[in-house]
CSV table of C-alpha atoms and ligand atoms in Angstrom, one decimal:
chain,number,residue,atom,x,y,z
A,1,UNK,CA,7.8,18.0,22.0
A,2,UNK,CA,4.8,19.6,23.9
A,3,UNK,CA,1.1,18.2,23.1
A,4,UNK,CA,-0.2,21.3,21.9
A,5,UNK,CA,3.6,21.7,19.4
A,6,UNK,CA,2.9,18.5,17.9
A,7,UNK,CA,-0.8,19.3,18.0
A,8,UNK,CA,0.0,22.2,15.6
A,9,UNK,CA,2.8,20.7,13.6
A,10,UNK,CA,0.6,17.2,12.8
A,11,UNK,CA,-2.5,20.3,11.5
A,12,UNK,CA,0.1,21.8,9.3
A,13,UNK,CA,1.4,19.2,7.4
A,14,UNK,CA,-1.8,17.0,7.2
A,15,UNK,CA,-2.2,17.5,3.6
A,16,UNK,CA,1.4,16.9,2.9
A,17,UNK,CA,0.9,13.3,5.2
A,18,UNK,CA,-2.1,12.2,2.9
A,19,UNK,CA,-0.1,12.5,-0.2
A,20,UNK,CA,1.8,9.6,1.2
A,21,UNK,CA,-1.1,7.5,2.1
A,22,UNK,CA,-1.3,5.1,-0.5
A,23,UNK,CA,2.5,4.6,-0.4
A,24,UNK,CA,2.2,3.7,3.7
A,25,UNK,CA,-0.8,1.8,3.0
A,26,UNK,CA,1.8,-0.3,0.2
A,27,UNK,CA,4.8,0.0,3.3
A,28,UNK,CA,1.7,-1.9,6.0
A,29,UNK,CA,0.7,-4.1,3.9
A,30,UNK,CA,4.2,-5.1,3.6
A,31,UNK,CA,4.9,-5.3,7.1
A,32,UNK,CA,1.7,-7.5,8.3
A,33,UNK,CA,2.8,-10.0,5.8
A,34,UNK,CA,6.8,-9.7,7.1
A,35,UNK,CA,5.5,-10.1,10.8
A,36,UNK,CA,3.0,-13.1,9.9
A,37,UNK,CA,4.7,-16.0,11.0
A,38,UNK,CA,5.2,-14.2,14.5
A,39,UNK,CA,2.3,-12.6,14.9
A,40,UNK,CA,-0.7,-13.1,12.9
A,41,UNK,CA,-2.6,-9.3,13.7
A,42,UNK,CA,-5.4,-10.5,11.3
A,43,UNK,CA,-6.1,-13.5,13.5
A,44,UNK,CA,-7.7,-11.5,16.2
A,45,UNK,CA,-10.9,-9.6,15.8
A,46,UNK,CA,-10.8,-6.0,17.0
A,47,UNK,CA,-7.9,-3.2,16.9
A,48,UNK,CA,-7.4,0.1,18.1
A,49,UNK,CA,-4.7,2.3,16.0
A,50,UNK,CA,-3.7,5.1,18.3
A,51,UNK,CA,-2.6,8.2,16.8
A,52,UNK,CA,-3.9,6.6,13.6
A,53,UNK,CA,-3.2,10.1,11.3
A,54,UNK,CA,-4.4,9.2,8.1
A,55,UNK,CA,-5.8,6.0,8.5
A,56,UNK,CA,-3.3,4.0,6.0
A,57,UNK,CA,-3.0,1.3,8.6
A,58,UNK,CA,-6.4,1.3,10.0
A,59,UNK,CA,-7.5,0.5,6.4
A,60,UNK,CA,-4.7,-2.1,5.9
A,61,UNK,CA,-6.2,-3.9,8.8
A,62,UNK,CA,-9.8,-3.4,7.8
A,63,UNK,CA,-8.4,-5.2,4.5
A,64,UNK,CA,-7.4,-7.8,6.9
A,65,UNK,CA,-11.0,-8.1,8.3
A,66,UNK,CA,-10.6,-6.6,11.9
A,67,UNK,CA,-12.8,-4.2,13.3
A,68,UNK,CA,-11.0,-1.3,13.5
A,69,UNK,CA,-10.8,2.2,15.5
A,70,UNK,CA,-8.3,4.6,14.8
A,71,UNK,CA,-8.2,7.8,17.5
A,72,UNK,CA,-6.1,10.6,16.8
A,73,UNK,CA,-6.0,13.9,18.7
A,74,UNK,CA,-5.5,15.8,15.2
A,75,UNK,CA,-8.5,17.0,13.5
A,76,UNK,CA,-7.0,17.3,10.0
A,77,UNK,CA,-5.3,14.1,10.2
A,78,UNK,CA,-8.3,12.3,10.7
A,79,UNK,CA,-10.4,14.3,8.3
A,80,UNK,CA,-8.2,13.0,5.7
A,81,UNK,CA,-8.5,9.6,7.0
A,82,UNK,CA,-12.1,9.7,7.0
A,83,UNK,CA,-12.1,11.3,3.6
A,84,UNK,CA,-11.3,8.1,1.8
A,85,UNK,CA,-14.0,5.9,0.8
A,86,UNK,CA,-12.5,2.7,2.1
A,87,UNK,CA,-12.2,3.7,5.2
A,88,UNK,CA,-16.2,3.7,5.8
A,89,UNK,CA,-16.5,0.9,8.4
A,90,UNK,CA,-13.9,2.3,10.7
A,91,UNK,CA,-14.7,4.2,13.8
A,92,UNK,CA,-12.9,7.3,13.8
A,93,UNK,CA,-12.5,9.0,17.2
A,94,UNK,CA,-10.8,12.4,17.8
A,95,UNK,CA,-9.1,11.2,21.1
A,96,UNK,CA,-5.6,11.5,23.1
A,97,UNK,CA,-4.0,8.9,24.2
A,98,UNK,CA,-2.5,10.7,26.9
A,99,UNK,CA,-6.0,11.8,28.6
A,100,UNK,CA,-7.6,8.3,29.0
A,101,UNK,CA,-9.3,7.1,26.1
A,102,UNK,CA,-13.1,6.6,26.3
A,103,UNK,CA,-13.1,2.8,25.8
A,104,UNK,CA,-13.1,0.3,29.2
A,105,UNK,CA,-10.9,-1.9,30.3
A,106,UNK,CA,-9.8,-4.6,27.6
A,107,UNK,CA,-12.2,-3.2,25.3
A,108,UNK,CA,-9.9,-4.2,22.4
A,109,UNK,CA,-7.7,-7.4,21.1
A,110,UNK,CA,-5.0,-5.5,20.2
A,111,UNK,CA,-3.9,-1.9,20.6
A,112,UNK,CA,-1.4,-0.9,17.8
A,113,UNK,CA,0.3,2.4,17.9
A,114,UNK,CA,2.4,3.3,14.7
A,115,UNK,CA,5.2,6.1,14.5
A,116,UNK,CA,3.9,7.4,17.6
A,117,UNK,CA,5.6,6.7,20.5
A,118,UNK,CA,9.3,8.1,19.4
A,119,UNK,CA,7.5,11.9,19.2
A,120,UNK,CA,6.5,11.8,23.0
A,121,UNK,CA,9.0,12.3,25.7
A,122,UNK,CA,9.7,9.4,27.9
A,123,UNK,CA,6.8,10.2,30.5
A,124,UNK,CA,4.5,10.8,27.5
A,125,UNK,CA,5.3,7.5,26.1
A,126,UNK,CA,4.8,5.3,29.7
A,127,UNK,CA,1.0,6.9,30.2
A,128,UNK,CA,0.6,5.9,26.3
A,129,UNK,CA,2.0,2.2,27.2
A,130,UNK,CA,-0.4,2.3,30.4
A,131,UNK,CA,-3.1,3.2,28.8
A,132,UNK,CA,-3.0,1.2,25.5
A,133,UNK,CA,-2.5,-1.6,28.3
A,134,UNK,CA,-5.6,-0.5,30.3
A,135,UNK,CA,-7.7,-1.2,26.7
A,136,UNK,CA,-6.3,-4.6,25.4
A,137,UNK,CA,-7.0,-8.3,26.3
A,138,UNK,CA,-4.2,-9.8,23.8
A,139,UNK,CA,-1.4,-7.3,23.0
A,140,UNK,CA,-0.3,-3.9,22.2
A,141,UNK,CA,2.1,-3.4,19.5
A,142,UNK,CA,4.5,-0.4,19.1
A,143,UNK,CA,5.3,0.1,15.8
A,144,UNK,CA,8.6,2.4,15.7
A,145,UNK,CA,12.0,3.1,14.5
A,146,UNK,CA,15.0,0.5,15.9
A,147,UNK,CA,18.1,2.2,16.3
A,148,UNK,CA,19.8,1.7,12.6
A,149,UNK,CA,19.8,5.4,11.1
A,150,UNK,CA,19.8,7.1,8.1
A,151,UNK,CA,20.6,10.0,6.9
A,152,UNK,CA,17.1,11.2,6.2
A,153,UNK,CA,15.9,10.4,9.1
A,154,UNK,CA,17.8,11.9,11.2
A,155,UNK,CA,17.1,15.5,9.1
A,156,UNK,CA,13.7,14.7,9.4
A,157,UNK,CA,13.4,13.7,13.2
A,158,UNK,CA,16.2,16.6,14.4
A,159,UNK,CA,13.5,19.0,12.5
A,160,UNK,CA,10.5,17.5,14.0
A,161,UNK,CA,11.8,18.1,17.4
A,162,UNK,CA,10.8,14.5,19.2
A,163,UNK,CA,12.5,11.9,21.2
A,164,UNK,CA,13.7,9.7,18.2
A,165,UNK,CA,17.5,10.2,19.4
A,166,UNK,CA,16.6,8.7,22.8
A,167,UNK,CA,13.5,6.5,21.8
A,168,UNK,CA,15.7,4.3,19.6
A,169,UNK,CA,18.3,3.6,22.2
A,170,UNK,CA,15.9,2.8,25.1
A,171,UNK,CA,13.0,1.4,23.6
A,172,UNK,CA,13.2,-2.5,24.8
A,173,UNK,CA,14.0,-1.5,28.0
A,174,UNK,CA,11.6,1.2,28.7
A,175,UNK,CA,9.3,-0.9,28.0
A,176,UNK,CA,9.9,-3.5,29.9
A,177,UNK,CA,10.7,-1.2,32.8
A,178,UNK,CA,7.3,0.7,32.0
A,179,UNK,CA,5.6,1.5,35.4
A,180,UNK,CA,2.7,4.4,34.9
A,181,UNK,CA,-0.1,5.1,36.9
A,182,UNK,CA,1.1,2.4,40.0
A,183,UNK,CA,1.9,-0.1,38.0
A,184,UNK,CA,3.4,-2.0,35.5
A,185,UNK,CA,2.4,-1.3,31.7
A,186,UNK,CA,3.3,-4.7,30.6
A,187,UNK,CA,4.6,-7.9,31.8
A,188,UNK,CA,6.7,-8.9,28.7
A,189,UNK,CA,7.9,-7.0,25.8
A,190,UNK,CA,9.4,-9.0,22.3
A,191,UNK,CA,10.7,-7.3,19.4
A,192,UNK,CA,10.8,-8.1,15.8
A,193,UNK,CA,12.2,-6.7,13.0
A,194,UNK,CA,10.1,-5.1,10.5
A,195,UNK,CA,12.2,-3.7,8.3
A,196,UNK,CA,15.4,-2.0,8.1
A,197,UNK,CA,14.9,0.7,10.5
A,198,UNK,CA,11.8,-0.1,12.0
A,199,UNK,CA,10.6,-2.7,14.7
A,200,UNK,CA,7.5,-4.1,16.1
A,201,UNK,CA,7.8,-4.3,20.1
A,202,UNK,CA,4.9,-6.6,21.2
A,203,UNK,CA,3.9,-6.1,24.5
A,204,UNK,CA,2.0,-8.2,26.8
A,205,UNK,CA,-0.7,-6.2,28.7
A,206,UNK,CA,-0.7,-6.6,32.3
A,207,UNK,CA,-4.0,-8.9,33.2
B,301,LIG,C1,4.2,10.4,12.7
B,301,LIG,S1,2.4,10.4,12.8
B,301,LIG,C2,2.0,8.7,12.4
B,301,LIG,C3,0.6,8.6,12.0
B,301,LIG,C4,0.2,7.1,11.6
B,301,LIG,N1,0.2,6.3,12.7
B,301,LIG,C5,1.0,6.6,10.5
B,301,LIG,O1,1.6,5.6,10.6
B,301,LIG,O2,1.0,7.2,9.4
B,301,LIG,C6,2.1,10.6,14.5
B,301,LIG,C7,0.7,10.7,14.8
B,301,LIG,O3,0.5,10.5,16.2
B,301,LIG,C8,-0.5,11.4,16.7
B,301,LIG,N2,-0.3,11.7,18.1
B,301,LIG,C9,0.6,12.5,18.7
B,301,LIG,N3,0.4,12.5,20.0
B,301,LIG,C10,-0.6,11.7,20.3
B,301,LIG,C11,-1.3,11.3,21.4
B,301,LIG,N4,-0.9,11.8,22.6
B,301,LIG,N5,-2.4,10.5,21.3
B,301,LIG,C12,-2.7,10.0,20.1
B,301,LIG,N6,-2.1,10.3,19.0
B,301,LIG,C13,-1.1,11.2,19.0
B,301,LIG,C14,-0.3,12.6,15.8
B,301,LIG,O4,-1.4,13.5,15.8
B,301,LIG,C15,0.0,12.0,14.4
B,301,LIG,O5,-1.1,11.8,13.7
């Protein structure tokens, strides 16, 4: 889907999003305490949530004690996010992650990017990569569908318009094939299972 589609589609069904906010903040919680053993997010210090929507994992991590920044290029996503009371301490910047993000190199511990990357097309997706590389000393985690369908989703995704059909069966390798911007995004990729159709692919940023 274009920028300025999913632009339009993500202002239209903001307020249908933030009905589902303290159901995905229930769904993260869950997650950081499945991925734990692996990968302790909490033990690091400051995190950037790109394409952050409403905010439900940006607070989750704030929960945790990070610092957190959540950039989304969606005005009404982020006005909900902001709306919420918790959500105080986190910097919330309208951004894209597909123009450069205003942050300098390895500004951030970790770069997390949740339900974002399988609604870009594949170039899309490797300047995303690059750039969440570009901002991170420790790791960038893609949080995203594996390729175990259901039903739903597949209505749901077909509607939408994205990538999900191709995202789920080339994700691990795109990523580790990842070259934007003359060079590579990452120099190793591992995934883990975060549920049953969704994965965390943690990605080493290129020093
Ligand atoms: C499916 S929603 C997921 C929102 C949130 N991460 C969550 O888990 O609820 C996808 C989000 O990615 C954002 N997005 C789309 N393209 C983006 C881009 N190029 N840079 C940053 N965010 C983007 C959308 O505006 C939308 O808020």
């Amino acid at each position: 889907m274009g920028e300025k589609k999913s632009s339009a589609l993500f202002n239209l069904i903001a307020p249908i999003y933030g009905l589902f906010y303290n159901y995905q903040k229930k769904r993260y919680v869950g997650t950081v305490e499945i991925v734990k053993s692996e990968m302790d997010i909490s033990s690091f210090d400051t995190v950037i949530d790109a394409g952050c929507g409403t905010g439900a994992l940006c607070s989750v991590l704030k929960d945790k004690g990070m610092n957190v920044t959540g950039i989304d290029p969606v005005i009404k996503m982020l006005n909900i996010a902001m709306s919420k009371p918790e959500n105080k301490e986190i910097e919330f910047i309208q951004a894209n992650a597909l123009d450069g993000l205003p942050f300098k190199q390895k500004s951030f511990d970790v770069a997390i990017a949740s339900y974002v990357a399988h609604g870009l097309v594949e170039e899309e997706r490797k300047r995303m990569y690059a750039e969440m590389s570009r901002i991170t000393r420790n790791y960038v985690i893609i949080h995203d569908y594996n390729n175990k369908r259901s039903i739903l989703t597949t209505i749901v995704e077909w509607l939408e318009g994205g990538d999900y059909f191709h995202f789920i069966k080339n994700a691990e390798p795109e990523m580790k094939d990842c070259f934007s911007e003359m060079k590579n995004c990452f120099s190793e990729v591992r995934v883990i299972n975060v549920g049953v159709r969704a994965n965390w692919y943690i990605c080493k940023p290129i020093k």
